[in-house]
Coordinates of C-alpha atoms in Angstrom, one line a residue:
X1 CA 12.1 45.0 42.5
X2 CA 11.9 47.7 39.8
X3 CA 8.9 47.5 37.6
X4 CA 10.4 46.6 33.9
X5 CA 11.5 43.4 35.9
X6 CA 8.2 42.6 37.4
X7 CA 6.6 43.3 34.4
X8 CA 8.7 41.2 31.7
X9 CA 8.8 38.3 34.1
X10 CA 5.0 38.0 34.2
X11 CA 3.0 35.7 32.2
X12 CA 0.2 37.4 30.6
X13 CA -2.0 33.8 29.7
X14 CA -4.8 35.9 28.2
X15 CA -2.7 37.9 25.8
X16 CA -0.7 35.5 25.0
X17 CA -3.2 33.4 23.5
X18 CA -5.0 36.5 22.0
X19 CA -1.5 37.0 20.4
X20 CA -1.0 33.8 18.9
X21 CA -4.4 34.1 17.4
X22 CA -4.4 37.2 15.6
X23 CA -0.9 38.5 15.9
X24 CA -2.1 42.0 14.5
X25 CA -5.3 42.4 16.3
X26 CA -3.7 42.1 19.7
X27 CA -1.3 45.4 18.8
X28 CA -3.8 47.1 17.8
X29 CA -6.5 46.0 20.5
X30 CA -3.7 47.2 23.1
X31 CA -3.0 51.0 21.5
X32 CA -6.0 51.8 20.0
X33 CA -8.8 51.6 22.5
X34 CA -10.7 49.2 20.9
X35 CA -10.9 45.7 22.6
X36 CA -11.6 42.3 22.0
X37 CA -14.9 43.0 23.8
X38 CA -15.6 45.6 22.0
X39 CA -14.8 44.3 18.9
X40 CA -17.0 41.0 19.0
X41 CA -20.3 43.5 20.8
X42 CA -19.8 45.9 17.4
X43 CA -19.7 42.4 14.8
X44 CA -22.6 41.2 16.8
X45 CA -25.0 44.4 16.5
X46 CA -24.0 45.1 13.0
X47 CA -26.9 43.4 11.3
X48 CA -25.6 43.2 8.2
X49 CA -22.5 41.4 9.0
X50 CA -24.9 38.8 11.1
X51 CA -27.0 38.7 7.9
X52 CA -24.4 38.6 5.2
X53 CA -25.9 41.8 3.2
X54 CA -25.5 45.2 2.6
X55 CA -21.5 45.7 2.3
X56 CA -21.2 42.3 3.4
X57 CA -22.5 40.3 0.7
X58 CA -19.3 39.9 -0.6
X59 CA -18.5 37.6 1.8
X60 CA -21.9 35.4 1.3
X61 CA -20.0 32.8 -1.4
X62 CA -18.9 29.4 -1.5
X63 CA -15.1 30.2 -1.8
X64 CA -15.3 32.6 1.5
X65 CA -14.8 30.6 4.5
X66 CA -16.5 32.4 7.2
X67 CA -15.3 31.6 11.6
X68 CA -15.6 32.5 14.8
X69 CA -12.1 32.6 16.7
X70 CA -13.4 33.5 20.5
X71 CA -16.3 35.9 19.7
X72 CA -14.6 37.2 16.7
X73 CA -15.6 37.0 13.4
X74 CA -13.0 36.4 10.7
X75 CA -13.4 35.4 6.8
X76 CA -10.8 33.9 4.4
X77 CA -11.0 33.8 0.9
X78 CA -9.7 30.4 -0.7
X79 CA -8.0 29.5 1.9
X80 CA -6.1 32.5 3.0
X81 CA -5.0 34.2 5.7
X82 CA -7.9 34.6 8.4
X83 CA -9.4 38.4 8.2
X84 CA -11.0 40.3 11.2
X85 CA -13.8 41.9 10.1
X86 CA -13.9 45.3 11.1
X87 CA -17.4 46.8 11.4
X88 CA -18.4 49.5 10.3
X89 CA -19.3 51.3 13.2
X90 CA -15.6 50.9 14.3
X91 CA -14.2 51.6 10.8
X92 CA -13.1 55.6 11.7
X93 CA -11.6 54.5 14.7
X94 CA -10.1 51.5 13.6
X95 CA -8.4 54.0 10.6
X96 CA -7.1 56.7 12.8
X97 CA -4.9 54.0 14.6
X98 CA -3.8 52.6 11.4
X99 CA -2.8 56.4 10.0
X100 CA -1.3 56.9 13.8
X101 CA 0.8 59.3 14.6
X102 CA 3.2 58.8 11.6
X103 CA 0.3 60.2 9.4
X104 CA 1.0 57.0 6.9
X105 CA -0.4 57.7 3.4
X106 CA -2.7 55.3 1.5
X107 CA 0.1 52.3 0.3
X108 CA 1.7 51.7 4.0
X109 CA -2.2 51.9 5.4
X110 CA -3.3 49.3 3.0
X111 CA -0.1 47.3 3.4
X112 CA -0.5 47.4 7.6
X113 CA -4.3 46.1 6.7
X114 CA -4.2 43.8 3.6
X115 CA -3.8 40.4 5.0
X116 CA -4.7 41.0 8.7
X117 CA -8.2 42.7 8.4
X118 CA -11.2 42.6 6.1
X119 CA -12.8 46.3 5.5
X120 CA -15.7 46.8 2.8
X121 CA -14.3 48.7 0.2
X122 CA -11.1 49.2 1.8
X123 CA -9.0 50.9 -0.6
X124 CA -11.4 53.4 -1.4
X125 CA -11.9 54.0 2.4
X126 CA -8.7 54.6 2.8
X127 CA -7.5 57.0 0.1
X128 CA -10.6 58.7 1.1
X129 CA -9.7 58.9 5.1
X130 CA -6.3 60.0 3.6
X131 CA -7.6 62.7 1.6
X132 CA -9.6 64.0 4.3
X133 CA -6.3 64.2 7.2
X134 CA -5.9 68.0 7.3
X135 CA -2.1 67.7 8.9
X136 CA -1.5 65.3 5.1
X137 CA -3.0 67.5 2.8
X138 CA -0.9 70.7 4.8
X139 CA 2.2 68.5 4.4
X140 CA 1.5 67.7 1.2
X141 CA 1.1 71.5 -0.1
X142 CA 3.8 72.2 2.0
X143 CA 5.7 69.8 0.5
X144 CA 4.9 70.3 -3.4
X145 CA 5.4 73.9 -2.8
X146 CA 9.0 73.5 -2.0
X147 CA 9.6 71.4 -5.3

């Protein structure tokens, strides 16, 4: 039996049910080298996202609703969507998966996280982390250079 065959015939319970839960989380938790695991370990020794302070105050109010979805801690505001916090020792990593490979600028990173994941700051972060990519800002001076 060739192995595409094997594999798409198989039924992956686990990440199937990971899927359904957080539909972005699981293709990110796949490419990026951050698992589930690893992901509930760094929410759980973050003391201020146990605590609700620091960054995370934001999220200490009445109209956040805050849940744990199988070790993971997620926050919606008014009834949104359901947001994975990302802490923020996981923060640069968690970035360099959403830039990728593609080297997406600040509008298609905040559009890939907006919705999915909660970030302190976020926007800020990102055009920063933008900023900072050395192969964008070479493009970029490449690029106005030929205008």
């Amino acid at each position: 039996m060739r192995m595409a065959d094997f594999l798409s015939r198989q039924d992956f319970g686990r990440i199937s049910v990971v899927q359904r839960k957080f539909g972005n989380w699981f293709n990110i938790w796949m490419t990026s080298g951050i698992s589930e695991s690893d992901l509930a370990e760094a929410q759980n020794d973050d003391e201020d996202i146990m605590n609700l302070s620091g960054p995370y105050e934001k999220l200490d109010r009445t109209e956040v609703n805050l849940e744990v979805i199988r070790g993971i801690r997620t926050c919606s505001f008014r009834g949104g969507a359901k947001l994975i916090i990302i802490p923020e020792s996981l923060v640069i990593q968690f970035l360099e998966y959403v830039h990728g490979l593609n080297h997406r600028g600040v509008n298609q990173m905040l559009k890939e996280i907006y919705g999915h994941f909660y970030i302190n700051d976020c926007k800020e972060r990102v055009k920063d982390f933008v900023w900072h990519c050395c192969q964008c800002r070479k493009f970029k001076s490449e690029k106005q250079g030929l205008s």
